[in-house]
Short mmCIF file of C-alpha atoms and ligand atoms in Angstrom, two decimals:
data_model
loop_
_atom_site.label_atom_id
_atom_site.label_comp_id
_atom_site.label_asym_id
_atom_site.label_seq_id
_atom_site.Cartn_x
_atom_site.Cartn_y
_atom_site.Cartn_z
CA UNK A 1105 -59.87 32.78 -96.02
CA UNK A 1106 -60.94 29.37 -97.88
CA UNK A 1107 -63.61 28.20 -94.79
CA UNK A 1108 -62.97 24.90 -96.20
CA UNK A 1109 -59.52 25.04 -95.22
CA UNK A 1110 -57.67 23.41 -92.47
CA UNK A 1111 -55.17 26.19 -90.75
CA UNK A 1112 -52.21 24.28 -91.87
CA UNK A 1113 -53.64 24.33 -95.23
CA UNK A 1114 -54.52 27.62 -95.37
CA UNK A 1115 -51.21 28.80 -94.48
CA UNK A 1116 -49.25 26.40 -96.58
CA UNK A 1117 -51.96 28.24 -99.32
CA UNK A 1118 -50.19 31.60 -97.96
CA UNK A 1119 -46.23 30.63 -98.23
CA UNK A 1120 -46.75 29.05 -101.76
CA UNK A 1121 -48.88 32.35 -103.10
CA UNK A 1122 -45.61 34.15 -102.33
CA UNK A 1123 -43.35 31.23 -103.27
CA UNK A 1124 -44.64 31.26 -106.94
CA UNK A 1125 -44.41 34.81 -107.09
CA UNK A 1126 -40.57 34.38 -106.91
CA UNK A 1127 -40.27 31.76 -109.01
CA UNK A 1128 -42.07 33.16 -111.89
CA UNK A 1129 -37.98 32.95 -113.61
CA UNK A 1130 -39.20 29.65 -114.37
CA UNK A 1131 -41.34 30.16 -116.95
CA UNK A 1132 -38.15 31.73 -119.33
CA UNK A 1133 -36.21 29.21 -118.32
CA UNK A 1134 -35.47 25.67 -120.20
CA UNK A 1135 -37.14 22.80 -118.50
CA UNK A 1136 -34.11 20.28 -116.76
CA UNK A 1137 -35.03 17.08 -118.63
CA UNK A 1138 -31.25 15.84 -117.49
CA UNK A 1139 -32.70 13.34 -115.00
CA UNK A 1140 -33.98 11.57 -118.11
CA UNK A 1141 -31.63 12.02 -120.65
CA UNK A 1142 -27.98 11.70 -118.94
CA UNK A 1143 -26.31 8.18 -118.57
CA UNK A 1144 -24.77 8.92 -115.05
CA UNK A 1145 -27.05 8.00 -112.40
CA UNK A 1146 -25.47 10.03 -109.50
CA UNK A 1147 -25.65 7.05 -106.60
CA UNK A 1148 -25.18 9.69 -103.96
CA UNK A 1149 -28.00 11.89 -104.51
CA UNK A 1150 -32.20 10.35 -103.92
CA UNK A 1151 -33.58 12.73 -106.73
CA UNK A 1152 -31.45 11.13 -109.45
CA UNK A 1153 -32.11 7.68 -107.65
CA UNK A 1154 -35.86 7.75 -107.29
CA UNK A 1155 -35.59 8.58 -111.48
CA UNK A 1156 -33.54 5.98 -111.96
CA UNK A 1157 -35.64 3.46 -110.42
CA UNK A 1158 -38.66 5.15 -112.35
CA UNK A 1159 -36.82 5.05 -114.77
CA UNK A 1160 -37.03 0.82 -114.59
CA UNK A 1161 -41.27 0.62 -114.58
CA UNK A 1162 -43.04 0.47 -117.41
CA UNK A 1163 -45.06 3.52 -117.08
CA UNK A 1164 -45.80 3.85 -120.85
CA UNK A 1165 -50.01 4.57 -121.17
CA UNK A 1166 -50.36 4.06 -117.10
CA UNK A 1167 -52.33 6.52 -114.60
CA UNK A 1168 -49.86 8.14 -112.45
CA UNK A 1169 -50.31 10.17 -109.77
CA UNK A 1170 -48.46 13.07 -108.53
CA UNK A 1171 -49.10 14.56 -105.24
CA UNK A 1172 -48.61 18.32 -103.92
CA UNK A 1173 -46.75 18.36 -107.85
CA UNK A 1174 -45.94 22.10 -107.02
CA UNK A 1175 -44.02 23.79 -110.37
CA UNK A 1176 -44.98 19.86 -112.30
CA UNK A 1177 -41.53 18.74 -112.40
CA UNK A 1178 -42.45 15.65 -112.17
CA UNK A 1179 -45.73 15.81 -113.70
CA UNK A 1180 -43.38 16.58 -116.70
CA UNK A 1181 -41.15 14.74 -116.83
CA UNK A 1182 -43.51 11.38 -115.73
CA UNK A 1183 -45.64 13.01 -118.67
CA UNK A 1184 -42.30 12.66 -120.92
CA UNK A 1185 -42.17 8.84 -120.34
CA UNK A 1186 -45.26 8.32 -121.63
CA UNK A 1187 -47.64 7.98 -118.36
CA UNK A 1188 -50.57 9.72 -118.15
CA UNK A 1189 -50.32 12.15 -115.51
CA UNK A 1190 -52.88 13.71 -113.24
CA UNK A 1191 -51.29 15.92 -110.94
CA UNK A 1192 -52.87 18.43 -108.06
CA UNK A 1193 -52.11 20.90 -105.93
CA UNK A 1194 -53.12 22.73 -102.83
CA UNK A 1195 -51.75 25.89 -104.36
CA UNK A 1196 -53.43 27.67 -107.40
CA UNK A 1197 -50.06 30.28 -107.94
CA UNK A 1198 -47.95 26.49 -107.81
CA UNK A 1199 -50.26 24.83 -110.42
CA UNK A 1200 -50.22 28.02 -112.88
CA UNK A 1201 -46.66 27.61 -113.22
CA UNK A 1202 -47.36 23.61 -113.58
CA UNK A 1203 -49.81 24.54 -116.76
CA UNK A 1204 -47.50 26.91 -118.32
CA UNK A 1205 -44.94 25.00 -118.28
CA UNK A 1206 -46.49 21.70 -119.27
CA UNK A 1207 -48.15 24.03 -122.28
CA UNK A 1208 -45.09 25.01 -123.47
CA UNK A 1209 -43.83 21.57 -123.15
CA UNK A 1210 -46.40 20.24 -125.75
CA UNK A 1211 -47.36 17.87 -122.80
CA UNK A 1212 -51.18 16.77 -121.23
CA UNK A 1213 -51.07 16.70 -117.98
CA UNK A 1214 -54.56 16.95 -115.86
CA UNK A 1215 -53.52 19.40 -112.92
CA UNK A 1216 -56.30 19.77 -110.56
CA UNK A 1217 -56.23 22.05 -107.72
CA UNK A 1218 -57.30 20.30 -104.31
CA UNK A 1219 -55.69 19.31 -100.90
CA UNK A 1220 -54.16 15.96 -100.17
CA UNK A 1221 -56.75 15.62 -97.76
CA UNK A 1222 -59.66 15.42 -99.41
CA UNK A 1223 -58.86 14.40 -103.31
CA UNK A 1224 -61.50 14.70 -105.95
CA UNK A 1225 -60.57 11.20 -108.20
CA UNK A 1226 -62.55 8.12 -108.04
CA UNK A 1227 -61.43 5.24 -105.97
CA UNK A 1228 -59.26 2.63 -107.70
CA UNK A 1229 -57.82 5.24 -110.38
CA UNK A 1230 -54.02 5.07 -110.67
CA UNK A 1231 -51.37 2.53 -111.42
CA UNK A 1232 -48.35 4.44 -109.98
CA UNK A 1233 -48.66 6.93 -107.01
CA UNK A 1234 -45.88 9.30 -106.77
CA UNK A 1235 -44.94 11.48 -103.62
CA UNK A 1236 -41.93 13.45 -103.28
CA UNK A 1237 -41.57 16.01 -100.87
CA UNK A 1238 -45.09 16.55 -99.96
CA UNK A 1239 -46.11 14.55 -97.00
CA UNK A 1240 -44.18 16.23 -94.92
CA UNK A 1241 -46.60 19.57 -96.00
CA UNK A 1242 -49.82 17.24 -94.99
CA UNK A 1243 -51.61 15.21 -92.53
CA UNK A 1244 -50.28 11.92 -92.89
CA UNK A 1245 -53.19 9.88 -91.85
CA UNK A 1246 -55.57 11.32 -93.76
CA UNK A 1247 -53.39 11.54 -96.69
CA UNK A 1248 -52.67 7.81 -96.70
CA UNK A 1249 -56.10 7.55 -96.47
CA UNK A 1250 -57.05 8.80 -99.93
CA UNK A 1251 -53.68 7.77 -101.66
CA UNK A 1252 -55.54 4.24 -100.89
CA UNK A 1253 -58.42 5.01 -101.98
CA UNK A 1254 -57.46 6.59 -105.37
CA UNK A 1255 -54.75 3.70 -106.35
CA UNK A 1256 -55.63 0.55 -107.86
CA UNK A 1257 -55.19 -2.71 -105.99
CA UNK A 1258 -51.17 -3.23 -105.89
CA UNK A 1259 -50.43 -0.17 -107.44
CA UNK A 1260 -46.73 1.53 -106.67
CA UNK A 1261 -46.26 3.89 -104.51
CA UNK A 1262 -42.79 6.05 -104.55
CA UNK A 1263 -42.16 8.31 -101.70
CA UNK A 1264 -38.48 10.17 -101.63
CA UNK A 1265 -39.20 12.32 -98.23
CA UNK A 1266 -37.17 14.44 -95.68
CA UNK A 1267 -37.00 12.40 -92.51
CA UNK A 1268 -35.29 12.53 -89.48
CA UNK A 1269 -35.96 9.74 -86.63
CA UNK A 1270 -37.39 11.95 -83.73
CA UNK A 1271 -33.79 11.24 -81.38
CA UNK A 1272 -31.74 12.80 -83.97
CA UNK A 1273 -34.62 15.51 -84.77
CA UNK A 1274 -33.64 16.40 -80.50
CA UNK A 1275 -30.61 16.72 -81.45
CA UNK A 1276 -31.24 19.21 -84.28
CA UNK A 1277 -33.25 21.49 -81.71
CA UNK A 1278 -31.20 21.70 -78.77
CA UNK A 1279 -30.11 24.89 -77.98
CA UNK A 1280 -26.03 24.34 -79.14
CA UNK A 1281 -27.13 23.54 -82.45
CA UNK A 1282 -30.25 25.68 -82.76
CA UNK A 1283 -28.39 28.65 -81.41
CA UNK A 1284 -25.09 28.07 -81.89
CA UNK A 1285 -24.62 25.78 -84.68
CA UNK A 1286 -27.23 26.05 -87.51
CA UNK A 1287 -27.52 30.09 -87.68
CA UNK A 1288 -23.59 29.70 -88.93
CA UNK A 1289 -24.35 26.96 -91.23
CA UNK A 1290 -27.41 28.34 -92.50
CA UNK A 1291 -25.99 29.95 -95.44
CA UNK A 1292 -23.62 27.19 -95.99
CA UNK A 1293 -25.94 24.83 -96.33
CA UNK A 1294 -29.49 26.13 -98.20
CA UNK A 1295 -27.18 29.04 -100.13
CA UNK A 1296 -28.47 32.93 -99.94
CA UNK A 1297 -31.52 34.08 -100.31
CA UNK A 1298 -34.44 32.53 -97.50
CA UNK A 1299 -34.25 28.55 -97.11
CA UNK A 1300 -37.60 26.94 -98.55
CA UNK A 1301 -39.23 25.70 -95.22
CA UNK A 1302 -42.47 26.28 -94.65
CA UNK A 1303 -44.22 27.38 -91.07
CA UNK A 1304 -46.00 24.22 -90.71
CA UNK A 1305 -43.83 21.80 -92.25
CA UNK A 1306 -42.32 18.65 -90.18
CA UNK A 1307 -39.76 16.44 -91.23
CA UNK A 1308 -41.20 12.82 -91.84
CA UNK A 1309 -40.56 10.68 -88.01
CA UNK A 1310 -40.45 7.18 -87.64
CA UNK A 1311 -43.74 7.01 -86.59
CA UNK A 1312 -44.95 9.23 -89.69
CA UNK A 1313 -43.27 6.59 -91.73
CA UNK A 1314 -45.08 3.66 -89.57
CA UNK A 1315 -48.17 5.37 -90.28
CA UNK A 1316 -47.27 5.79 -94.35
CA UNK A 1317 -46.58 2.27 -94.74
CA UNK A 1318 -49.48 1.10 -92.90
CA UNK A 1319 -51.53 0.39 -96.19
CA UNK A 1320 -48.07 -0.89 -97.93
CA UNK A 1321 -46.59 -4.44 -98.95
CA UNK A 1322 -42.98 -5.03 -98.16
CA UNK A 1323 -40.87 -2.19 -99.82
CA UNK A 1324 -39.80 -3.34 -103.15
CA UNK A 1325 -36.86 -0.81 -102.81
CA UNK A 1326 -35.65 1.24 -99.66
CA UNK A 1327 -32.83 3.40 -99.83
CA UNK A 1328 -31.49 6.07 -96.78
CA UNK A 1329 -29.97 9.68 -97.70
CA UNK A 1330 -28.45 12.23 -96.28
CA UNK A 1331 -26.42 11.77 -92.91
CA UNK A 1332 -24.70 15.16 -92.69
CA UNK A 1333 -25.23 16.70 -96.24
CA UNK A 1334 -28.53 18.99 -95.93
CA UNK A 1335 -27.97 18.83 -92.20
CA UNK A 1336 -24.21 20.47 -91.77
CA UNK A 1337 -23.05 20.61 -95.19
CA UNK A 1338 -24.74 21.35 -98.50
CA UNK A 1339 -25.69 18.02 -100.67
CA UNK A 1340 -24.52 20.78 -103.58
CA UNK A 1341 -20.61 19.40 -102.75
CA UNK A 1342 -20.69 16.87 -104.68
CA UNK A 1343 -17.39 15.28 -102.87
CA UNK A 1344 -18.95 15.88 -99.49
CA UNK A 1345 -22.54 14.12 -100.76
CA UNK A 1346 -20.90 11.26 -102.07
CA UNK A 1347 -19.00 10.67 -99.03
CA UNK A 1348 -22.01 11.17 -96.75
CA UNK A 1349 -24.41 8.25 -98.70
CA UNK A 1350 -20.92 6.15 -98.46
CA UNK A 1351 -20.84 6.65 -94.56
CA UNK A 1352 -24.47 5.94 -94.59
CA UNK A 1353 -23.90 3.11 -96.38
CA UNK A 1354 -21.34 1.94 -94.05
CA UNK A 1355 -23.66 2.80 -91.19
CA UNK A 1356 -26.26 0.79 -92.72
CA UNK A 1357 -28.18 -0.75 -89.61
CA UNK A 1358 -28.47 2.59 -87.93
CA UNK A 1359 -29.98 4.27 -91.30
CA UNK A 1360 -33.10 4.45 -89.85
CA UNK A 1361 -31.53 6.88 -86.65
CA UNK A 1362 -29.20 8.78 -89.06
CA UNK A 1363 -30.91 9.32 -92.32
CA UNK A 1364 -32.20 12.90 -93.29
CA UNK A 1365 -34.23 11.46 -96.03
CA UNK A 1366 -35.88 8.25 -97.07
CA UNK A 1367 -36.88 6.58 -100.65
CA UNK A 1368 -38.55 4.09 -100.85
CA UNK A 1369 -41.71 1.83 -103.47
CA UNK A 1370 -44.07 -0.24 -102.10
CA UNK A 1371 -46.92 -1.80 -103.69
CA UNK A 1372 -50.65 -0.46 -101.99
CA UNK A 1373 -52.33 -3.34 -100.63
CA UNK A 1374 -56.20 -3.44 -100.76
C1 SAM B 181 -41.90 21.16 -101.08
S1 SAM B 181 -43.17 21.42 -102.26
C2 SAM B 181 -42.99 19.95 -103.24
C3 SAM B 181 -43.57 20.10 -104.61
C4 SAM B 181 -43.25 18.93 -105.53
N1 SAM B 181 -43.72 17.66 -105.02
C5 SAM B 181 -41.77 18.86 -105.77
O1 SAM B 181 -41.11 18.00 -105.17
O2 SAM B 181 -41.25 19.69 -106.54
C6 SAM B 181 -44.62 21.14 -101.33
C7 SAM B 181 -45.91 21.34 -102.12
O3 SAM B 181 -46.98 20.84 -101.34
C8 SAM B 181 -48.10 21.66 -101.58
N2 SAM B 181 -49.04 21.42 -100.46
C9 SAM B 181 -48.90 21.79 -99.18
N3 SAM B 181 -49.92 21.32 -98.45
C10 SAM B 181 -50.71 20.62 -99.29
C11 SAM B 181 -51.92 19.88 -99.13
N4 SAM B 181 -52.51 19.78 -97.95
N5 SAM B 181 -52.44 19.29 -100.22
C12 SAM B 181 -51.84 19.39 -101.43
N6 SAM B 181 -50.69 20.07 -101.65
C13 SAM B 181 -50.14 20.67 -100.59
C14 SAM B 181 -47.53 23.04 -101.68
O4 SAM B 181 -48.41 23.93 -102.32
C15 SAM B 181 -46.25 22.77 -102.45
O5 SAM B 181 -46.45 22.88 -103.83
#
């Protein structure tokens, strides 16, 4: 064991070793560069969303950060758009993938293994800061910390997260739907095979959010996702996902209770 290691690190370390292992597929598989290339902009869904907003910053020649980049997607495909890309990793088996890939890509990116924690760039590095689906792997304080600390003065910071306001999180884990409800839906909703949900993971909270936006201006873009898709349903149906952002839509002043995921830019305020 890595001494220098938190235990939540340390295990995340564990899950991924075995989580690259069977993903290697990857490798002989084309790279999805569809996010960037197709027209449609899929309103419903916070992946295409968050690209389609990236899609509007002149990122051409800037330092961008990715954090917890895992298998590089978006190291790549940031990389693609003309940003230069540094991009790290807790996990070593993650960021082999992230090489090979970006290799065969023709693209340089500067992957760096390290934890979130406890980066290794110089203050005041990066223009754009980009976080997706990684805080909730991390100690948020500390985190926000750094991601400070490395960005330059007003530099953007995207976060697309999985969130759930700690009422409806109850909900989730009462015994009807933790007993009853989710072992039938399980399947349904994350497919076969194992869901990917690590040991230590936790869903961002409203108070994990307070805590991320601490350093923040005023979002320059906040958007809510997911109601019921991911929760009861698969956000794979598309008629079901487009009717769930809808209803959220609709529900707009309770987004903040109902929401299973949150994306949002804000510009880092030093
Ligand atoms: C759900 S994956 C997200 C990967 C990538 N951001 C994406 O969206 O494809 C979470 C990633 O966080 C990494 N991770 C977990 N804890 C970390 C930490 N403390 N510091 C850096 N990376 C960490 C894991 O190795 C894993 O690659």
């Amino acid at each position: 064991m890595n001494t220098e290691l938190t235990e939540r690190q340390q295990r995340e370390l564990d899950y991924h070793r075995e989580h690259a292992k069977e993903h290697q597929r990857i490798l002989s598989a084309p790279f999805a560069w569809d996010v960037l290339n197709k027209p449609e902009r899929r309103w419903w869904n916070a992946y295409w969303q968050m690209y389609a907003y990236l899609l509007t910053c002149d990122l051409k020649d800037k330092q961008v950060l990715v954090v917890g980049c895992g298998f590089g997607d978006d190291a790549l495909r940031l990389s693609k758009l003309g940003a230069k890309v540094s991009a790290f990793d807790l996990s070593p088996d993650s960021l082999q993938i992230a090489k090979a890939l970006a290799t065969r890509e023709g693209l340089t990116i500067d992957f760096q293994e390290m934890p979130a924690e406890r980066m290794r760039y110089t203050d005041s590095s990066f223009d754009y800061v980009l976080a997706r689906d990684i805080l909730h792997h991390v100690d948020i304080a500390l985190t926000m910390k750094e991601i400070h600390r490395v960005a330059k003065p007003d530099a953007l910071f995207i976060v697309n997260e999985i969130y759930s306001h700690s009422i409806t999180d109850k909900i989730r884990h009462c015994a009807l739907v933790e007993k009853i409800l989710y072992p039938r839906l399980r399947k349904l909703i994350y497919g076969p095979g194992k869901p990917y949900i690590t040991e230590v993971e936790r869903k961002l909270s409203e108070m994990d959010l307070k805590e991320t936006t601490k350093p923040l201006r005023e979002p320059e873009f906040f958007k809510h996702f997911n109601f019921i898709a991911t929760r009861l349903l698969p956000d794979r149906l598309e008629f079901f996902a487009k009717l769930d952002r809808l209803l959220l839509r609709a529900l707009y002043p309770m987004g903040s209770w109902l929401a299973g995921r949150v994306l949002f830019s804000a510009r880092i305020q030093k």
